[in-house]
mmCIF file of C-alpha atoms in Angstrom:
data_model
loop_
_atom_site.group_PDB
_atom_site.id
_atom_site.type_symbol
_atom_site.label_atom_id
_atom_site.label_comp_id
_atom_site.label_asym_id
_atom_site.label_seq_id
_atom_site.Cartn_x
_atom_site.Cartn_y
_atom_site.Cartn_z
ATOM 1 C CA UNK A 190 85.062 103.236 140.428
ATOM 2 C CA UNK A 191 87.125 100.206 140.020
ATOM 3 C CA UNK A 192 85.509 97.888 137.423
ATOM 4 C CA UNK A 193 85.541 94.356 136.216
ATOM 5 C CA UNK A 194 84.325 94.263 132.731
ATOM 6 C CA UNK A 195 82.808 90.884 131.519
ATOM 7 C CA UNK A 196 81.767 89.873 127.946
ATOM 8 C CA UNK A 197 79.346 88.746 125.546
ATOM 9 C CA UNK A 198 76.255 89.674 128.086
ATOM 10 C CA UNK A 199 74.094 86.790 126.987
ATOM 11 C CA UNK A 200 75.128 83.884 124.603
ATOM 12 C CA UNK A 201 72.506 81.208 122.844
ATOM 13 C CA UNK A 202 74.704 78.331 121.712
ATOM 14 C CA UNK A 203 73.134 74.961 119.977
ATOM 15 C CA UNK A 204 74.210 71.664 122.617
ATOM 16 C CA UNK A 205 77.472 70.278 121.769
ATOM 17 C CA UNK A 206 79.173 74.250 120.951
ATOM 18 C CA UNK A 207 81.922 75.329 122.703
ATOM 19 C CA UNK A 208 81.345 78.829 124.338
ATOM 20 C CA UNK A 209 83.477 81.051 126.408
ATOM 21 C CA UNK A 210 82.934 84.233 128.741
ATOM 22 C CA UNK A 211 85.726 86.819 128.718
ATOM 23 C CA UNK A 212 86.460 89.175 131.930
ATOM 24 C CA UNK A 213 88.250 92.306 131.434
ATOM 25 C CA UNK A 214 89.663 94.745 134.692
ATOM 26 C CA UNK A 215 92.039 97.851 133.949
ATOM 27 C CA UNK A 216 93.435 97.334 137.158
ATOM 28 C CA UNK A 217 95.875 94.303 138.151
ATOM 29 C CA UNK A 218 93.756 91.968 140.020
ATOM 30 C CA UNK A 219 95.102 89.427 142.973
ATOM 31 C CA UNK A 220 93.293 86.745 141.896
ATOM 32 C CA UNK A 221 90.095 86.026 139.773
ATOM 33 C CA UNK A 222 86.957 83.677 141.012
ATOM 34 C CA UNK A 223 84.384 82.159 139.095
ATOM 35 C CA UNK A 224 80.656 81.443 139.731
ATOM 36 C CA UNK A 225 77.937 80.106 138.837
ATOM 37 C CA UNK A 226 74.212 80.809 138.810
ATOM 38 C CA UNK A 227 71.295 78.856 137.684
ATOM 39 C CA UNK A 228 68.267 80.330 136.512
ATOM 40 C CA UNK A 229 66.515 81.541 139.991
ATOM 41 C CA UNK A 230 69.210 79.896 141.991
ATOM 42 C CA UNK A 231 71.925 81.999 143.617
ATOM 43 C CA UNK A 232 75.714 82.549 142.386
ATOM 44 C CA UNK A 233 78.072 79.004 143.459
ATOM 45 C CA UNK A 234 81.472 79.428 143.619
ATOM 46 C CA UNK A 235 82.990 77.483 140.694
ATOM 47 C CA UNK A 236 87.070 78.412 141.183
ATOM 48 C CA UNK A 237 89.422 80.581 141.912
ATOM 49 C CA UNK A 238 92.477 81.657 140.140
ATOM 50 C CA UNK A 239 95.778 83.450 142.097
ATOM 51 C CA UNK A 240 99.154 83.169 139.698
ATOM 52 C CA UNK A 241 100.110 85.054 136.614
ATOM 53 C CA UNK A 242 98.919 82.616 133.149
ATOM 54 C CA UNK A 243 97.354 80.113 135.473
ATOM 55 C CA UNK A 244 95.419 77.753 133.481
ATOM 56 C CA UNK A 245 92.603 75.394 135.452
ATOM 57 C CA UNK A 246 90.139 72.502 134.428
ATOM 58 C CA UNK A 247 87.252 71.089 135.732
ATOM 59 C CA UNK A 248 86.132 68.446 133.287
ATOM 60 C CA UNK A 249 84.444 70.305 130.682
ATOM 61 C CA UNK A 250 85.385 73.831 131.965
ATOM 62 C CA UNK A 251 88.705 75.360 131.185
ATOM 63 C CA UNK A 252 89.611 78.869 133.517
ATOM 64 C CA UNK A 253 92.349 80.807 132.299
ATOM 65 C CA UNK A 254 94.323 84.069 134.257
ATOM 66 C CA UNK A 255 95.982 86.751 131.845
ATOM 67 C CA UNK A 256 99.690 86.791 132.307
ATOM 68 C CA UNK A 257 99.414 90.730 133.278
ATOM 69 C CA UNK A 258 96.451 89.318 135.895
ATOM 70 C CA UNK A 259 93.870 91.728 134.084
ATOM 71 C CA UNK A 260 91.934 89.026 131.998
ATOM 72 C CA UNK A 261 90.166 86.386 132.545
ATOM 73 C CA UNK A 262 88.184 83.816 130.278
ATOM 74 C CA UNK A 263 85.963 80.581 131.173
ATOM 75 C CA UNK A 264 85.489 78.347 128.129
ATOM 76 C CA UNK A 265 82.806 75.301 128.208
ATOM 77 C CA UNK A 266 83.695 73.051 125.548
ATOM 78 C CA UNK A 267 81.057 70.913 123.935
ATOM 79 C CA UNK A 268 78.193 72.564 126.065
ATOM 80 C CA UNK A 269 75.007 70.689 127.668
ATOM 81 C CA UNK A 270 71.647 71.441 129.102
ATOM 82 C CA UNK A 271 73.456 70.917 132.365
ATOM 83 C CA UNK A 272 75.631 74.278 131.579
ATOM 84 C CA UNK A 273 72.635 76.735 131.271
ATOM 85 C CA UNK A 274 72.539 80.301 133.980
ATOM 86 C CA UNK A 275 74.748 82.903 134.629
ATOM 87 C CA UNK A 276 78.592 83.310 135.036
ATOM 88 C CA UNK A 277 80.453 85.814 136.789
ATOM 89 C CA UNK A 278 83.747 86.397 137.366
ATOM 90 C CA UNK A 279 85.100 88.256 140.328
ATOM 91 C CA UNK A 280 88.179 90.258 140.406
ATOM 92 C CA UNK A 281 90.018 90.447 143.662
ATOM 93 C CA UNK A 282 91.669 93.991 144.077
ATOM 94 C CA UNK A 283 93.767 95.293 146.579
ATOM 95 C CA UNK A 284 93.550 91.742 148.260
ATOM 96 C CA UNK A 285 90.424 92.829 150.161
ATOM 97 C CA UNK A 286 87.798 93.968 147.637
ATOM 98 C CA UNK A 287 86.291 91.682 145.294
ATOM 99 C CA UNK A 288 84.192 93.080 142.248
ATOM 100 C CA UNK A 289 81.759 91.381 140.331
ATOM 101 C CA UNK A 290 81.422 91.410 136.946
ATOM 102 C CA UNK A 291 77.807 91.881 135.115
ATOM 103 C CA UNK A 292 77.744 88.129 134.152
ATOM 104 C CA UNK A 293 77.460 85.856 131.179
ATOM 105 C CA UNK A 294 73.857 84.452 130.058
ATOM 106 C CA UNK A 295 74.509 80.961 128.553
ATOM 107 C CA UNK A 296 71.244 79.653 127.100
ATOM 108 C CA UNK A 297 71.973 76.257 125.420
ATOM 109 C CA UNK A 298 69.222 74.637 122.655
ATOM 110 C CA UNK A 299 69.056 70.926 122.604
ATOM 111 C CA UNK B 277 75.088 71.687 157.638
ATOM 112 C CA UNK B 278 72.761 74.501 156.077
ATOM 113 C CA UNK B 279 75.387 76.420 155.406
ATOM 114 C CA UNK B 280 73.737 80.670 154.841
ATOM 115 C CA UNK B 281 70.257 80.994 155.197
ATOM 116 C CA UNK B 282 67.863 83.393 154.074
ATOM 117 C CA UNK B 283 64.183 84.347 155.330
ATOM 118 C CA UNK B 284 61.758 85.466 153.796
ATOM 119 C CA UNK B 285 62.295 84.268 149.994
ATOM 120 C CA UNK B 286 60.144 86.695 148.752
ATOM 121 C CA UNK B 287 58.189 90.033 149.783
ATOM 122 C CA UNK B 288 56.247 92.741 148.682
ATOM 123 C CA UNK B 289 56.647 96.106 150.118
ATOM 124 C CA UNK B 290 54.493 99.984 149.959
ATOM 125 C CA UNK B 291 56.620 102.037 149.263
ATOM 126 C CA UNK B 292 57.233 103.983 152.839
ATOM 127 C CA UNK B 293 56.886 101.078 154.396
ATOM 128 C CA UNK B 294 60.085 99.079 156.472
ATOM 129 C CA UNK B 295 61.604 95.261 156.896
ATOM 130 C CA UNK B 296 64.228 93.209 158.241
ATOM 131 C CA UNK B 297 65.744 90.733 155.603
ATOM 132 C CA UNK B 298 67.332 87.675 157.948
ATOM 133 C CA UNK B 299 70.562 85.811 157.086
ATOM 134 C CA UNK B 300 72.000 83.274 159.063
ATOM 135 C CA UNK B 301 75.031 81.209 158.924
ATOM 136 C CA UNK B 302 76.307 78.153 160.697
ATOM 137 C CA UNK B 303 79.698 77.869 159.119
ATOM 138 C CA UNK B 304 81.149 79.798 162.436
ATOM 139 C CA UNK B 305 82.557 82.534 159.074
ATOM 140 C CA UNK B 306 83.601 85.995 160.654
ATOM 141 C CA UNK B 307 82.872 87.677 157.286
ATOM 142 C CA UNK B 308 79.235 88.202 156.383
ATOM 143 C CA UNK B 309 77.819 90.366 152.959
ATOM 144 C CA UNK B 310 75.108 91.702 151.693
ATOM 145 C CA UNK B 311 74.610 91.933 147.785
ATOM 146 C CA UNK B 312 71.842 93.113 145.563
ATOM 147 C CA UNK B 313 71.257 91.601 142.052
ATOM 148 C CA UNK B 314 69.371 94.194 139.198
ATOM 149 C CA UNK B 315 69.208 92.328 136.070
ATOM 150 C CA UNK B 316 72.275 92.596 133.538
ATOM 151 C CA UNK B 317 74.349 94.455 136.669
ATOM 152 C CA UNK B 318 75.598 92.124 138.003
ATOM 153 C CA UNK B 319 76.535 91.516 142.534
ATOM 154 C CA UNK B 320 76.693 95.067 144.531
ATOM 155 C CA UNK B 321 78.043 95.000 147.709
ATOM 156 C CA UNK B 322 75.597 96.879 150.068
ATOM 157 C CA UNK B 323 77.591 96.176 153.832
ATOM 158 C CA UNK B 324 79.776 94.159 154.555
ATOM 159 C CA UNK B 325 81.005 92.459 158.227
ATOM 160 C CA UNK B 326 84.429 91.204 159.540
ATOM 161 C CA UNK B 327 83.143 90.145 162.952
ATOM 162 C CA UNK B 328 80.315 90.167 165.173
ATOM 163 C CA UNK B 329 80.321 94.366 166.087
ATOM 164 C CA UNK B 330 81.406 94.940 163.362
ATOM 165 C CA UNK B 331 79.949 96.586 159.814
ATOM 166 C CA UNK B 332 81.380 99.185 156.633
ATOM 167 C CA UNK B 333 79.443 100.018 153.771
ATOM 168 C CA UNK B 334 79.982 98.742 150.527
ATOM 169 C CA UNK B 335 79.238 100.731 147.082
ATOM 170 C CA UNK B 336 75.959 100.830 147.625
ATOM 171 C CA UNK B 337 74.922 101.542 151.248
ATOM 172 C CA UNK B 338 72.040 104.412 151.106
ATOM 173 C CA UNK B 339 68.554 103.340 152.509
ATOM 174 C CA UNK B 340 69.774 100.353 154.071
ATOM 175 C CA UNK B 341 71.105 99.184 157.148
ATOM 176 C CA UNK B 342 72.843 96.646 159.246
ATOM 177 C CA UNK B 343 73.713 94.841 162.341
ATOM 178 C CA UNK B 344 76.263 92.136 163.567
ATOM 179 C CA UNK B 345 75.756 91.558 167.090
ATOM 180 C CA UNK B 346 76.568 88.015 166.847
ATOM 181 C CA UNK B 347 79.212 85.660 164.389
ATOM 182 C CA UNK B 348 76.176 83.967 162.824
ATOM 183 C CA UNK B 349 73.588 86.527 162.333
ATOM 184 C CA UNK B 350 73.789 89.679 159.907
ATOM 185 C CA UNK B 351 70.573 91.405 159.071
ATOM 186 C CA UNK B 352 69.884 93.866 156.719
ATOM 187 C CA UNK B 353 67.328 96.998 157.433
ATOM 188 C CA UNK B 354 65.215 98.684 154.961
ATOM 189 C CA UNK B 355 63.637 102.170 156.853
ATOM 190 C CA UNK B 356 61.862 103.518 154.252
ATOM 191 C CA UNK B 357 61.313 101.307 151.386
ATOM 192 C CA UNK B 358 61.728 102.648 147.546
ATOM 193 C CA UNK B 359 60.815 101.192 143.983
ATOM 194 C CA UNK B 360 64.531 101.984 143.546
ATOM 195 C CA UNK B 361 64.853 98.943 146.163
ATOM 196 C CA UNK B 362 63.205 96.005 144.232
ATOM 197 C CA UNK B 363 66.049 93.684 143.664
ATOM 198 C CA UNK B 364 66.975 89.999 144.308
ATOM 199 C CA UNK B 365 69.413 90.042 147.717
ATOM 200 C CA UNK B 366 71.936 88.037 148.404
ATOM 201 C CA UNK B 367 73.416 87.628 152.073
ATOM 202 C CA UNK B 368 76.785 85.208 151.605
ATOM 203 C CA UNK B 369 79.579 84.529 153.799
ATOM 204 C CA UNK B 370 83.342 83.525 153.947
ATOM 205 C CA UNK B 371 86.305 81.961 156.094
ATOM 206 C CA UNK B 372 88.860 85.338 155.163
ATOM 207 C CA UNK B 373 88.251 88.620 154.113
ATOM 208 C CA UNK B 374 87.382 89.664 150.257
ATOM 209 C CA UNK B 375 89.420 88.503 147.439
ATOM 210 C CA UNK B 376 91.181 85.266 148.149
ATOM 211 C CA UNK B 377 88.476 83.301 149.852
ATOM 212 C CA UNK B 378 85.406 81.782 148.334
ATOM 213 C CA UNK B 379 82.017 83.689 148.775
ATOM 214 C CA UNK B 380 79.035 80.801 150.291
ATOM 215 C CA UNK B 381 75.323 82.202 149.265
ATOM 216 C CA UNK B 382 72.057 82.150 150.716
ATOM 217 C CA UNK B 383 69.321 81.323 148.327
ATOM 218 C CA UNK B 384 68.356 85.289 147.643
ATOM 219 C CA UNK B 385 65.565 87.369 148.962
ATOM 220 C CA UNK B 386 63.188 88.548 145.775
ATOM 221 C CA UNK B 387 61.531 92.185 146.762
ATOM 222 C CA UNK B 388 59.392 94.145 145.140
ATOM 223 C CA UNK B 389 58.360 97.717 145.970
ATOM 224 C CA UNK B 390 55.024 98.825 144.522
#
């Protein structure tokens, strides 16, 4: 089946390191979302992203869409305690369906 | 507002044995899911909802079940419960349909089978 592809499965970065999550589909997506989920929390929606190369920030948290609209990356620059759980991306396909990817584990040592 | 909520937060089932996992929402959101969260794999969509009446599976519909007989309420039927079924669900909601509109959680039912 249609798959969304997301990468490193778990990352343990010392506070302060940047870190980014990559998100890989072989099919063109509409748009890509982002969430996030604290350890025995459930997922929050973080963003969404719809045009070709978009670029977004949130303070510390830059979201990026591929130019073909197959990749996806979230980078967290100088990480905190604050940034620890699980990210997924979600690939929107055919405008209707939206597929999940496995998730990133970020565990950040202070 | 509460936005989607989710009873019980936690249960333990025989397996054989049947239950009704409640969501709720109070956003007044004509599209209601149900996920299922295994460790490392990631959201599967179970059912999904577009409206009160109506329900389609998702990519993983066996040994489940669902009803939407009103916009706020979509529960989700085990019959015959299975270790296969242990899992962390999710029930969540939105405004549109699928991609293109933001998906709101509940806080996740944990069950075990045993």
């Amino acid at each position: 089946g249609q798959q969304v592809m997301q990468i490193p499965q778990y990352q343990h970065v010392q506070e302060g390191e940047d870190f980014t999550t990559y998100c890989n589909s072989s099919t063109t997506l509409s748009n890509i979302q982002w969430y996030k989920q604290r350890p025995g929390g459930h997922p929050v929606f973080l963003i969404q992203l719809v045009k070709s190369g978009e670029v977004k920030k949130q303070k510390r948290l830059t979201f990026q869409f591929g130019e073909a609209k197959k990749n996806s990356s979230l980078h967290i620059t100088a990480t905190q305690t604050t940034d620890v759980g699980t990210y997924f991306c979600a690939g929107g396909i055919g405008g209707n369906k939206l597929v999940f990817g496995a998730g990133t584990i970020l565990r950040v040592k202070s | 507002n509460a936005g989607v909520t989710q009873t019980p937060k936690f249960r333990i089932l025989k397996i054989g044995q049947s239950m009704t996992l409640q969501c709720t929402q109070d956003m007044n959101h004509n599209y209601m899911y149900w996920y299922r969260q295994d460790p490392g794999m990631g959201l599967k969509l179970i059912y999904y909802s577009v409206g009160a009446g109506i329900t389609d599976k998702g990519e993983v519909p066996n040994g489940y079940n669902v009803s939407r007989s009103t916009t706020e309420d979509f529960p989700l039927r085990l019959e015959l419960a299975a270790p296969s079924q242990t899992s962390v669900y999710f029930c969540a909601s939105s405004a549109r349909q699928g991609a293109g509109s933001p998906l709101h959680f509940g806080n996740g039912t944990r069950l075990t089978v045993t």
